[in-house]
Tab-separated table of C-alpha atoms in Angstrom:
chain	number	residue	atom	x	y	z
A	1	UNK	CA	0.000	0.000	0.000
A	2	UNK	CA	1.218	3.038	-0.869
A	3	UNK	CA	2.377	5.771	1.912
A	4	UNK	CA	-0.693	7.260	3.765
A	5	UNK	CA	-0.213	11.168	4.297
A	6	UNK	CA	-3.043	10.712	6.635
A	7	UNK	CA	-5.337	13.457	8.263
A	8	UNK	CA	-6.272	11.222	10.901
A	9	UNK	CA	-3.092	10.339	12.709
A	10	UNK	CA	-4.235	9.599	16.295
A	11	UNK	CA	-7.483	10.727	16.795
A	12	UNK	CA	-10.825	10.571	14.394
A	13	UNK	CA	-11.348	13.349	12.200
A	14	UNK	CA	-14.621	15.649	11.522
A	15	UNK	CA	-15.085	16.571	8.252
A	16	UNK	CA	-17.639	18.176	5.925
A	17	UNK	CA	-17.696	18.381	2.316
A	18	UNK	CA	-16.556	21.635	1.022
A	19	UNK	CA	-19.193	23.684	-0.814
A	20	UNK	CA	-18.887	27.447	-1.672
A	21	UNK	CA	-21.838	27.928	-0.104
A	22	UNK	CA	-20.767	26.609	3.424
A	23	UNK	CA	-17.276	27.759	3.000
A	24	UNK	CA	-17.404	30.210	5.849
A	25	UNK	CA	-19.495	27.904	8.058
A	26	UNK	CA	-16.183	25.398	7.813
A	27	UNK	CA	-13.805	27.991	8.470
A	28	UNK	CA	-15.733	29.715	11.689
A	29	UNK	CA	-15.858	25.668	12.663
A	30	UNK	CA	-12.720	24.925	14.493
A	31	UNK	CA	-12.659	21.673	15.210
A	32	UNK	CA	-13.155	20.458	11.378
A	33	UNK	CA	-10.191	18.253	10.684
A	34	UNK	CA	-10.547	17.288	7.335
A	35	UNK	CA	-12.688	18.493	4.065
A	36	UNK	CA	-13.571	17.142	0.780
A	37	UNK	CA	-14.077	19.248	-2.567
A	38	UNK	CA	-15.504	17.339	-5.544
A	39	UNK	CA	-13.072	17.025	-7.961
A	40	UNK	CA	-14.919	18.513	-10.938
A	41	UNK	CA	-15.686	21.641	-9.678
A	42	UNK	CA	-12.754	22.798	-9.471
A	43	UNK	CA	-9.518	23.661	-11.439
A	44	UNK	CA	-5.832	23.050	-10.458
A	45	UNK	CA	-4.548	26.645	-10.678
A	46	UNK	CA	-8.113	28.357	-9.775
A	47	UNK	CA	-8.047	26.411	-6.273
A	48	UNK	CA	-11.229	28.651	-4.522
A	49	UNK	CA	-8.934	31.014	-2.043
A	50	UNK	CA	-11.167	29.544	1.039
A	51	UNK	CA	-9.997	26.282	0.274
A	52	UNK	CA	-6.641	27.212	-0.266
A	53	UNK	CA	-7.049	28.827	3.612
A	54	UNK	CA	-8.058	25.956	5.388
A	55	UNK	CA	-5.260	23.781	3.434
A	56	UNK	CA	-2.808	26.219	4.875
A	57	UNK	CA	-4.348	25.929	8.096
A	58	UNK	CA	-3.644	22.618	8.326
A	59	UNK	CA	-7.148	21.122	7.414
A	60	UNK	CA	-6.483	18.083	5.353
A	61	UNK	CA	-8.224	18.624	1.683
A	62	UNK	CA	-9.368	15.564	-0.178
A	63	UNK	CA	-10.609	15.738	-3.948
A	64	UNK	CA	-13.416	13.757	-4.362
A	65	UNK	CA	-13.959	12.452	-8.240
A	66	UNK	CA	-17.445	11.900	-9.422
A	67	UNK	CA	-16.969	11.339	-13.437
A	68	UNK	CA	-13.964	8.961	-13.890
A	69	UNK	CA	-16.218	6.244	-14.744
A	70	UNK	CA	-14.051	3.215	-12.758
A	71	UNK	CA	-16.532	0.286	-13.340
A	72	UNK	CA	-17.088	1.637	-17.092
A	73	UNK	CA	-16.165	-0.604	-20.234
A	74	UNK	CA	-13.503	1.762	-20.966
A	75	UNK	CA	-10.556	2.686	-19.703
A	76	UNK	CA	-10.772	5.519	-17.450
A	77	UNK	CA	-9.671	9.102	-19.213
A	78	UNK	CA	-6.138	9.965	-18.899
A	79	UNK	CA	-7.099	13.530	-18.594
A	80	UNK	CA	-9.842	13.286	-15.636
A	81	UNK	CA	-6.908	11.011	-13.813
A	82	UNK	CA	-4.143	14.051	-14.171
A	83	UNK	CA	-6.874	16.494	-13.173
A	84	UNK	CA	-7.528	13.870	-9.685
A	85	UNK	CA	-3.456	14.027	-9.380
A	86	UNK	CA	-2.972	17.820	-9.784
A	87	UNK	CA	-5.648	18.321	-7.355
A	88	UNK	CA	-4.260	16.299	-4.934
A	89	UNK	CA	-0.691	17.870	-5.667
A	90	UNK	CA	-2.094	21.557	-4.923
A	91	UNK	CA	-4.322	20.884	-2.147
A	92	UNK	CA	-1.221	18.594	-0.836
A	93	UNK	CA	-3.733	15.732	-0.011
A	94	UNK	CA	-3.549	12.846	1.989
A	95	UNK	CA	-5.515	11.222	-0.608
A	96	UNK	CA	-8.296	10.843	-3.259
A	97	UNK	CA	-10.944	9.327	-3.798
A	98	UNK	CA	-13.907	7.822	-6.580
A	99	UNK	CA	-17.183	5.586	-6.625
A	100	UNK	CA	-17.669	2.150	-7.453
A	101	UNK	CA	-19.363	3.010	-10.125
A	102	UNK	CA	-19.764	3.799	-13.609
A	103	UNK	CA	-21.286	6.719	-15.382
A	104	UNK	CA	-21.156	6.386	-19.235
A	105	UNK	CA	-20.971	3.835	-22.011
A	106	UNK	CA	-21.901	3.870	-25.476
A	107	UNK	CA	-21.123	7.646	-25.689
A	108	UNK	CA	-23.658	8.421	-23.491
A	109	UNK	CA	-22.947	10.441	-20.378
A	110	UNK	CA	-25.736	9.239	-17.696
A	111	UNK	CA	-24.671	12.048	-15.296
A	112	UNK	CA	-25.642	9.620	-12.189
A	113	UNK	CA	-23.442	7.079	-10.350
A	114	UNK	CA	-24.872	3.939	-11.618
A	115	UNK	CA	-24.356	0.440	-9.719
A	116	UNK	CA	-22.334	-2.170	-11.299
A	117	UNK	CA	-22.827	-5.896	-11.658
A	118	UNK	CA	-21.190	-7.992	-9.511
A	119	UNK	CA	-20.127	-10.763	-12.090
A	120	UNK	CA	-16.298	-11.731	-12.842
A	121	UNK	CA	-16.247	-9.806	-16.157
A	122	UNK	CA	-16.844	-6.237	-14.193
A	123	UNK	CA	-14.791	-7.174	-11.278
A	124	UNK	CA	-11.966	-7.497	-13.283
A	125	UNK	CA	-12.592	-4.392	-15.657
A	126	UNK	CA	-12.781	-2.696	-12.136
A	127	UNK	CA	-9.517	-3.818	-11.153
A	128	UNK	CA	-7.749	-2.560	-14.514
A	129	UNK	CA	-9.421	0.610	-14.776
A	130	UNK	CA	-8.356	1.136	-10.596
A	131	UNK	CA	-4.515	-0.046	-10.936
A	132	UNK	CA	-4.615	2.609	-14.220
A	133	UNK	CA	-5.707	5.335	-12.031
A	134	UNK	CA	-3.659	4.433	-8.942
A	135	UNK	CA	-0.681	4.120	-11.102
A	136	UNK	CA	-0.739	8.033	-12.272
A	137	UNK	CA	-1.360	9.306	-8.377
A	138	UNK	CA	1.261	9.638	-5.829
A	139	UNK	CA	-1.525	9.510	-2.850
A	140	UNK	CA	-3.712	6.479	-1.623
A	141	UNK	CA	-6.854	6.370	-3.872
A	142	UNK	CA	-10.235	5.611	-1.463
A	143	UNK	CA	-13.152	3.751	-3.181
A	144	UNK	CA	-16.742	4.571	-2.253
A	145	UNK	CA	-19.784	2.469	-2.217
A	146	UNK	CA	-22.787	4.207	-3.778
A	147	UNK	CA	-26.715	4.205	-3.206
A	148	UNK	CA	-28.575	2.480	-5.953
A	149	UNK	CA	-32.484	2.752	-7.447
A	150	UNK	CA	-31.783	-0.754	-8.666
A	151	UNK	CA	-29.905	-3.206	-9.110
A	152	UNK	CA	-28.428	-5.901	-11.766
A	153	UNK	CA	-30.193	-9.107	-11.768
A	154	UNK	CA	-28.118	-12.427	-11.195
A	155	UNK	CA	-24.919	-11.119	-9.023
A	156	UNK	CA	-22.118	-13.726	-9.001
A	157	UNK	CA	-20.972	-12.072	-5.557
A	158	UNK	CA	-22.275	-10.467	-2.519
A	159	UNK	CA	-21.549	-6.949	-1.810
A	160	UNK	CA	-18.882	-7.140	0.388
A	161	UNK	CA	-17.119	-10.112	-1.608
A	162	UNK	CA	-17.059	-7.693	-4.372
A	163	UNK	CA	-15.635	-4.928	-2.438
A	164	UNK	CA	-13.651	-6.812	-0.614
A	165	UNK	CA	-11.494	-8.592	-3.720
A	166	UNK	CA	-11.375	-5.487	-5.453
A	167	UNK	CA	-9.222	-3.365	-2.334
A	168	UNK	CA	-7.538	-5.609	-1.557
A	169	UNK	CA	-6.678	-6.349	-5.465
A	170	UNK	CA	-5.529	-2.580	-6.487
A	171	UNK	CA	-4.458	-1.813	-3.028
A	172	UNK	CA	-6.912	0.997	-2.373
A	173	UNK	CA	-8.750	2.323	0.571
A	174	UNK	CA	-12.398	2.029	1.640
A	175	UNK	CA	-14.276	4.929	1.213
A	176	UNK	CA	-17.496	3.912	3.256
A	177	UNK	CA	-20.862	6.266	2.947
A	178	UNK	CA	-23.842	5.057	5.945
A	179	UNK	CA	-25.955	7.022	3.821
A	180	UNK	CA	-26.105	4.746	0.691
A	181	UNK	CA	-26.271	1.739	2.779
A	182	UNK	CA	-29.365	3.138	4.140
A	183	UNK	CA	-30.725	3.677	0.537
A	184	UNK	CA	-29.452	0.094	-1.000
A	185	UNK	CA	-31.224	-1.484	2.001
A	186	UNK	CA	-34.520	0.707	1.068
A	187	UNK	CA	-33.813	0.609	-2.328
A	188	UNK	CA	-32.567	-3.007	-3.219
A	189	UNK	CA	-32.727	-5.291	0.086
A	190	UNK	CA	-29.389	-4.653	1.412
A	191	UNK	CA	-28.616	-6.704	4.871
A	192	UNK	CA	-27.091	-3.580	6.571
A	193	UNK	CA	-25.378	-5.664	9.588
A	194	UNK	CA	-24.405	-8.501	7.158
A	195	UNK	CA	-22.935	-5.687	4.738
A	196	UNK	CA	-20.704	-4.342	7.369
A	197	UNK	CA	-19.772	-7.511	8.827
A	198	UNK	CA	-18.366	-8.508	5.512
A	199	UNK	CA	-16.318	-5.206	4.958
A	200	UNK	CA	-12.581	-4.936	4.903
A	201	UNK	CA	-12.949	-2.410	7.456
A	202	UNK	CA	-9.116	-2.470	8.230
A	203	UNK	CA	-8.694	-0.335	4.616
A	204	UNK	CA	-11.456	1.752	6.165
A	205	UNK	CA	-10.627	5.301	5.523
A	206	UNK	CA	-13.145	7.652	5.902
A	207	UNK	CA	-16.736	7.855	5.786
A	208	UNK	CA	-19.461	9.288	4.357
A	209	UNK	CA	-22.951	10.908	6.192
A	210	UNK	CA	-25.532	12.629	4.100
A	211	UNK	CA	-29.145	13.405	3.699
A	212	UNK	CA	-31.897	12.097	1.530
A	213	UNK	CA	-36.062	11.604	1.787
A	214	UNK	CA	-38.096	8.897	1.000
A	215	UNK	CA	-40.788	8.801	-1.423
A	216	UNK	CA	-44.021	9.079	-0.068
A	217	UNK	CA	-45.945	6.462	-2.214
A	218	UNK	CA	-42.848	4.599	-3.608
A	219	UNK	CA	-41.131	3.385	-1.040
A	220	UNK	CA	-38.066	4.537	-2.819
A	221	UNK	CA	-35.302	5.922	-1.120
A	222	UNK	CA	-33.010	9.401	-2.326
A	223	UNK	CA	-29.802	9.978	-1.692
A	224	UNK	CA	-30.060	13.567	-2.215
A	225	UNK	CA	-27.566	15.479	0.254
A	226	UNK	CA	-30.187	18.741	0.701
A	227	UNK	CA	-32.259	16.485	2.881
A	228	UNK	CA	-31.659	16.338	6.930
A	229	UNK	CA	-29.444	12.686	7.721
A	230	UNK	CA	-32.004	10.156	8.413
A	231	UNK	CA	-31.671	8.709	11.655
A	232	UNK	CA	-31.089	5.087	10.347
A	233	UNK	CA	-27.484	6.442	8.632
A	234	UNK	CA	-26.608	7.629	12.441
A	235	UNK	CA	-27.142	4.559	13.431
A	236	UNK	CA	-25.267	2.465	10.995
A	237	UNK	CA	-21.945	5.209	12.019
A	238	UNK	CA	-22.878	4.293	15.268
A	239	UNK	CA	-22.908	0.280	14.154
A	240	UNK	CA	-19.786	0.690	12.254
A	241	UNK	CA	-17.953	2.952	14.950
A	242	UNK	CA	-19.003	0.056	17.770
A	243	UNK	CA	-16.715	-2.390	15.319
A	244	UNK	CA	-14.135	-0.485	14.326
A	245	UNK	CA	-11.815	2.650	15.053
A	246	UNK	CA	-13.707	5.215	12.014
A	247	UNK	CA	-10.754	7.157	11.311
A	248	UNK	CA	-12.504	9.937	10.097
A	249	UNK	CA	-16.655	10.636	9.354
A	250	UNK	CA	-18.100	13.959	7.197
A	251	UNK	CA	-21.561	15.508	6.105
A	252	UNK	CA	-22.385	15.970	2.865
A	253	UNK	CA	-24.386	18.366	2.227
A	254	UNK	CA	-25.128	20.230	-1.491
A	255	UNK	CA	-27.915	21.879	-1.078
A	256	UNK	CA	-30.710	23.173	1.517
A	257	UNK	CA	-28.288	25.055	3.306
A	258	UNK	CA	-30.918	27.634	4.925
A	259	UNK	CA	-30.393	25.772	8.319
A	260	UNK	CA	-27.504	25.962	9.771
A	261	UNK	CA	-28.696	25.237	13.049
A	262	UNK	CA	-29.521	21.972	11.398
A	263	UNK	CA	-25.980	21.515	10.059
A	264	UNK	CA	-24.485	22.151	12.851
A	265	UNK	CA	-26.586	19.650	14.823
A	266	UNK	CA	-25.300	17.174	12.258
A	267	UNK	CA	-21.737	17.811	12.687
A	268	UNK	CA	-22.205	17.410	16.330
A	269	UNK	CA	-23.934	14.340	16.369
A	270	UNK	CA	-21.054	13.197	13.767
A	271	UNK	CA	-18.372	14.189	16.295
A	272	UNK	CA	-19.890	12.375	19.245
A	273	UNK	CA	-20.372	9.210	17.413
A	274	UNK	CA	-16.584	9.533	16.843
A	275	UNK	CA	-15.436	10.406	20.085
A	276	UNK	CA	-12.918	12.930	20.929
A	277	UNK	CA	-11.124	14.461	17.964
A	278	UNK	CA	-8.336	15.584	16.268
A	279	UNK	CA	-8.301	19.499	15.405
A	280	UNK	CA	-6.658	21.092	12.771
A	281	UNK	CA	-3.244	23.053	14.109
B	1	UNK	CA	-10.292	-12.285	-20.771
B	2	UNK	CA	-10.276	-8.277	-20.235
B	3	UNK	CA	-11.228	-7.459	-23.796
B	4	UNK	CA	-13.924	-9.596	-24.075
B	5	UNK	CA	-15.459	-8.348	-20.679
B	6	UNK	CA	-14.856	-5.166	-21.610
B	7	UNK	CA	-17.353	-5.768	-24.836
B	8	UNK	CA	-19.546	-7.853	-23.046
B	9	UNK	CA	-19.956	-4.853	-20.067
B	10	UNK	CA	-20.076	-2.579	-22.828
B	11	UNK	CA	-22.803	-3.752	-24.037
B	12	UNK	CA	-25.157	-4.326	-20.937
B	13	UNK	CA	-24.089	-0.801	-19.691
B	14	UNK	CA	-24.618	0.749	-23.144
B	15	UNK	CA	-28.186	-1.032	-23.055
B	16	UNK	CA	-28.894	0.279	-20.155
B	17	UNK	CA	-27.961	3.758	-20.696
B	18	UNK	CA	-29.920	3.652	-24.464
B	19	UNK	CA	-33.408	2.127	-23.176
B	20	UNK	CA	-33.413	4.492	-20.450
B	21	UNK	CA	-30.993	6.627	-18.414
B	22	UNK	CA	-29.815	7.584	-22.090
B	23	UNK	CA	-32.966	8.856	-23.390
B	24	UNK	CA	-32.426	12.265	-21.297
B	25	UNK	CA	-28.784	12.841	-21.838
B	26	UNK	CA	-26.737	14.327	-24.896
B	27	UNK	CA	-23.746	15.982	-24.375
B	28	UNK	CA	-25.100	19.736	-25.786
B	29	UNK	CA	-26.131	22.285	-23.598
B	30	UNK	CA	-29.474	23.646	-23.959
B	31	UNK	CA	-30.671	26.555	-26.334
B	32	UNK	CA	-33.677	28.343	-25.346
B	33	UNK	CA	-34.480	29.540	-28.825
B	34	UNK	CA	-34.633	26.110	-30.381
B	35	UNK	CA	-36.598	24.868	-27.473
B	36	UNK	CA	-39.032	27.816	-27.894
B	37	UNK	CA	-39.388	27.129	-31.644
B	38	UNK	CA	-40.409	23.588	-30.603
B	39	UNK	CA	-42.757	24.892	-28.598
B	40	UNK	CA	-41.551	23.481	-25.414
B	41	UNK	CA	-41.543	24.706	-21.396
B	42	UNK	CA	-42.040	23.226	-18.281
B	43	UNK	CA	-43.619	24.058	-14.675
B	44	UNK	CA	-43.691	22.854	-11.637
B	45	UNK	CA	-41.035	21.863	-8.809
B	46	UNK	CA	-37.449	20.256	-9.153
B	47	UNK	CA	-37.943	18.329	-5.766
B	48	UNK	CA	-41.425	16.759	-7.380
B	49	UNK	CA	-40.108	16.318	-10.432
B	50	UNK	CA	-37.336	14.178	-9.289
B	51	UNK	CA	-39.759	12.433	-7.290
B	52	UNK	CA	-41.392	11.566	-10.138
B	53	UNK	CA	-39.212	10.372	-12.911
B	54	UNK	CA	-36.740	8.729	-10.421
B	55	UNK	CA	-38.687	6.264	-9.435
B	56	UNK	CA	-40.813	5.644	-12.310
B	57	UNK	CA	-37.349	5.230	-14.462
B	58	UNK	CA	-36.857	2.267	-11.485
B	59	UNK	CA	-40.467	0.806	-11.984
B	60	UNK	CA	-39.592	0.798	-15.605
B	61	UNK	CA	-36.930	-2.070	-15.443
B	62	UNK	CA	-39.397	-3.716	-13.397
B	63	UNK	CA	-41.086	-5.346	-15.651
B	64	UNK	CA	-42.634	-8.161	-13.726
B	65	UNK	CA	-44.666	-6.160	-11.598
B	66	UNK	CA	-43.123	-7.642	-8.827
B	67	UNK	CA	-43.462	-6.303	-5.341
B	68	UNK	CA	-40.842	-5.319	-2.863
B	69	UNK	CA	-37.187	-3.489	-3.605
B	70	UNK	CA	-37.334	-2.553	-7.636
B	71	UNK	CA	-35.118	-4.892	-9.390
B	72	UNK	CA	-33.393	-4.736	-12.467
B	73	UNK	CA	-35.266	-7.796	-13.995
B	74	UNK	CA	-33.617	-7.731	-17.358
B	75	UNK	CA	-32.200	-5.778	-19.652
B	76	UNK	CA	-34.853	-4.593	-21.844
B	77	UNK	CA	-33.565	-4.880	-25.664
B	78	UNK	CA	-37.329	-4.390	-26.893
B	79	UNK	CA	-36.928	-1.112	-25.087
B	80	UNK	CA	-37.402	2.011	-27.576
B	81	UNK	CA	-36.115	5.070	-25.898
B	82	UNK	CA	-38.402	6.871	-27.902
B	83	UNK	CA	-41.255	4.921	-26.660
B	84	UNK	CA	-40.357	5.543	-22.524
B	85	UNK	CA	-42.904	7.987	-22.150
B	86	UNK	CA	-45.440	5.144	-23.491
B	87	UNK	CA	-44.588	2.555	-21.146
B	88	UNK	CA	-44.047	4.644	-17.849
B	89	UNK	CA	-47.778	6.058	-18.212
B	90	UNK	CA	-48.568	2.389	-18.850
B	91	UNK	CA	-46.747	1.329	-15.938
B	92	UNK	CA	-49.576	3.679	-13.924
B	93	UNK	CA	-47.305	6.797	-13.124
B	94	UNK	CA	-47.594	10.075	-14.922
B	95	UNK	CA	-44.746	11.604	-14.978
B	96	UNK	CA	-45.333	13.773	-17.435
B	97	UNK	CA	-44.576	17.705	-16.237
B	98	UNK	CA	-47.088	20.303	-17.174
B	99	UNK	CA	-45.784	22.472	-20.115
B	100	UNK	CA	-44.826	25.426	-17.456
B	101	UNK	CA	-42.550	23.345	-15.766
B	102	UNK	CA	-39.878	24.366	-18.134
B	103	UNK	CA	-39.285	28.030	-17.551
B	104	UNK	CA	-38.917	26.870	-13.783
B	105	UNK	CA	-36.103	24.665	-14.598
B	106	UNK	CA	-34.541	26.664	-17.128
B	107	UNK	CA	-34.168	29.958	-13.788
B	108	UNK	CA	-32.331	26.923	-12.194
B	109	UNK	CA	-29.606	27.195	-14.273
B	110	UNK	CA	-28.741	30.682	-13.559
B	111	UNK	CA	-28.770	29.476	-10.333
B	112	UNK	CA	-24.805	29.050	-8.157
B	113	UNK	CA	-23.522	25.996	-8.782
B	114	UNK	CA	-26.269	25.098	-11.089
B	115	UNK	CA	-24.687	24.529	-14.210
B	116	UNK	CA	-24.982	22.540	-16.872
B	117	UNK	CA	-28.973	21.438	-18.955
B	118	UNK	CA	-28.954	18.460	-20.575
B	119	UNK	CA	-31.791	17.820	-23.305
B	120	UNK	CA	-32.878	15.403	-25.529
B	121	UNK	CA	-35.903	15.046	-28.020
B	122	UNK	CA	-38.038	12.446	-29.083
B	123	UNK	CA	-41.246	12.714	-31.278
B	124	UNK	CA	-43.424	12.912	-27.621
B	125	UNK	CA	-41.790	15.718	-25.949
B	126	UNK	CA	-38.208	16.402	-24.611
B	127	UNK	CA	-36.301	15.743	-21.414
B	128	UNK	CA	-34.372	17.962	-19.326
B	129	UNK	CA	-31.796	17.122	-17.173
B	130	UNK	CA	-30.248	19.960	-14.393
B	131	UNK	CA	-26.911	19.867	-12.933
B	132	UNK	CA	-25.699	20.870	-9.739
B	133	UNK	CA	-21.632	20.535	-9.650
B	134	UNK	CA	-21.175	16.828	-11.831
B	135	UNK	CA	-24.313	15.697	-10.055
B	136	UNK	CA	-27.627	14.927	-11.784
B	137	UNK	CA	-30.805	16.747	-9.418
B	138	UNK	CA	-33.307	16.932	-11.618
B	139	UNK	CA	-34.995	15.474	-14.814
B	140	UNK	CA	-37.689	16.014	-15.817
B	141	UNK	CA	-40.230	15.272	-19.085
B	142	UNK	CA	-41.722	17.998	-20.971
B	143	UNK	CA	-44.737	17.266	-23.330
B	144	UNK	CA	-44.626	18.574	-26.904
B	145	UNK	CA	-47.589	20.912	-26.939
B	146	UNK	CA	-47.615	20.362	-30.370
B	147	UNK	CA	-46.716	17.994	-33.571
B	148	UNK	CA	-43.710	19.122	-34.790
B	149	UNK	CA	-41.211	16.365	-35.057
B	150	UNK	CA	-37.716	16.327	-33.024
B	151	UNK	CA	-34.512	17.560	-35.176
């Protein structure tokens, strides 16, 4: 495994993802240890000044992709993986991370994180596509699981014996969100206790906590960050935290940001599920 | 073995994308005139509107009927993109958007961080996709109010 620059050396880490909307919320927050910016959004030489602040402060900054298309057919862009590395070069992060995921094929751009099938065939185009990413960045690359509105009929794997052979096959860190374990158990069935029981939770890197609704009438479940955190994501933190040390935990947040009472409250209950913290210098 | 699962992946992902996801994304931006000259807006709210297509795009793989967590049943190759609209009102959900709804959507984009529309036409109507940062919130289906065909 490559050399982890960590932000979470002794003690868990708070973190939030970084939005230009909540930018002065994070910096008035002092005990935020770590944030994450989505990769897209922004441009190696036109860092946002307020990120480039809390960098210098000492607050760990981790670009987050959303469009290399890992579980896609192809191989991922060369150009999207020199933006991730630049990123992580200016912002001197600890590390990146991507989805399990894929988000075109056939020239069409779905502009959604779209589950994969757990077969042999995709596991190993996973793999590729990964160890060609990881190869062009000097930092640890983290892998998150996403929330799903469906899912692929006949799986040759369970969740977590896909995830589980594909870290440890390109070496990579486990980007783990609560939130879309909440939705894949609403959405598709998931076995949320099973699911983390099967996790490699040793390459367990940081996690995920966002918002979403359900549908009224559907019984469908959205992962939509502008919603409050439903209680059941707390409570698979807490489940998680109660089996293993959660080096780090953030909100994500991208819209609805009228309350910050209500963002606040979030963070909080975030930090106490982790315990005392580490602080930024 | 890569190559080959690279085609066959390629091919249930491209599927996928075509007989649905696909059928509301093209890489253009939008252009008000040419949506005006088809005749074409759009009311209503982004938060219902994602409510509604969302899960009616899941209910459309599920074509079983079955009850319980939506399932991808099978990968629909009798699927016409162009026929969607058809076979989500037949699945029982309209998720049509009254004509107004498009002006709404189309403020959105002037919106922070709202940045990017996504369209694409079919002989029924259009659909709209918004952006916020790389991430899909909204899509919605707009009626053609009248017969002009899709260019």
């Amino acid at each position: 495994m490559k050399t982890m620059k960590t932000p979470f050396r002794k003690t868990p880490s708070l973190g939030i993802g970084w939005r230009p909307e909540l930018a002065l919320a994070i910096e008035r927050r002092n005990d935020i240890g770590f944030v994450e910016v989505i990769a897209e959004s922004i441009r190696p030489g036109h860092i946002p000044p307020a990120l480039l602040a809390l960098r210098d402060r000492g607050v760990a900054v981790i670009p987050h992709g959303v469009g290399l298309s890992l579980g896609g057919a192809e191989l991922p862009d060369m150009g999207r993986i020199e933006h991730l590395a630049k990123l992580a070069r200016e912002l001197d992060s600890p590390m990146v991370s991507e989805h399990i995921a894929f988000v075109r094929a056939g020239g069409l751009e779905s502009g959604h994180l779209l589950p994969l099938e757990r077969t042999r065939d995709q596991l190993e185009i996973l793999v590729e596509n990964v160890n060609a990413v990881t190869q062009s960045l000097t930092v640890p690359l983290a892998l998150e699981n996403i929330s799903a509105l469906f899912s692929w009929p006949n799986p040759e794997m369970s969740e977590g014996a896909f995830l589980r052979e594909l870290l440890e096959r390109t070496d990579t860190l486990l980007l783990l969100d609560v939130a879309n374990i909440h939705a894949n158990a609403v959405n598709t069935g998931l076995d949320v206790q099973e699911f983390l029981d099967s996790l490699p939770l040793d390459r367990l890197a940081y996690v995920h906590v966002g918002g979403g609704h359900m549908e009224h009438d559907g019984g469908i479940y959205h992962d939509t960050h502008d919603d409050p955190v439903p209680p059941e994501a707390f409570a698979i933190l807490e489940s998680l935290a109660a089996r293993t040390r959660v080096p780090g935990a953030m909100l994500e947040r991208d819209a609805g940001f009228e309350s910050a009472e209500e963002l606040h409250a979030e963070l909080d209950h975030i930090a106490a599920v982790l315990g005392p913290q580490e602080v930024a210098p | 073995m890569t190559t080959a699962a690279r085609q066959r992946v390629s091919a249930r992902q491209s599927q996928l994308l075509s007989s649905a996801l696909g059928y509301c994304n093209v890489p253009t931006g939008i252009d008000r005139e040419r949506v005006r000259a088809l005749g074409m807006s759009l009311t209503g709210k982004r938060d219902a509107v994602l409510r509604r297509l969302m899960p009616a795009t899941t209910r459309h793989f599920d074509t079983q009927g079955r009850a319980g967590p939506p399932r991808l049943l099978r990968l629909s190759a009798t699927l016409d993109p162009r026929a969607t609209a058809a076979q989500l009102a037949h699945a029982g959900r309209d998720w049509r958007v009254p004509i107004e709804v498009a002006k709404e959507l189309f403020k959105w984009r002037r919106k922070p961080g709202w940045n990017l529309i996504d369209w694409q036409c079919c002989d029924a109507g259009f659909v709209v996709g918004l952006w916020f940062g790389s991430r899909l919130r909204c899509i919605a289906f707009c009626r053609r109010s009248h017969g002009r065909s899709a260019s």
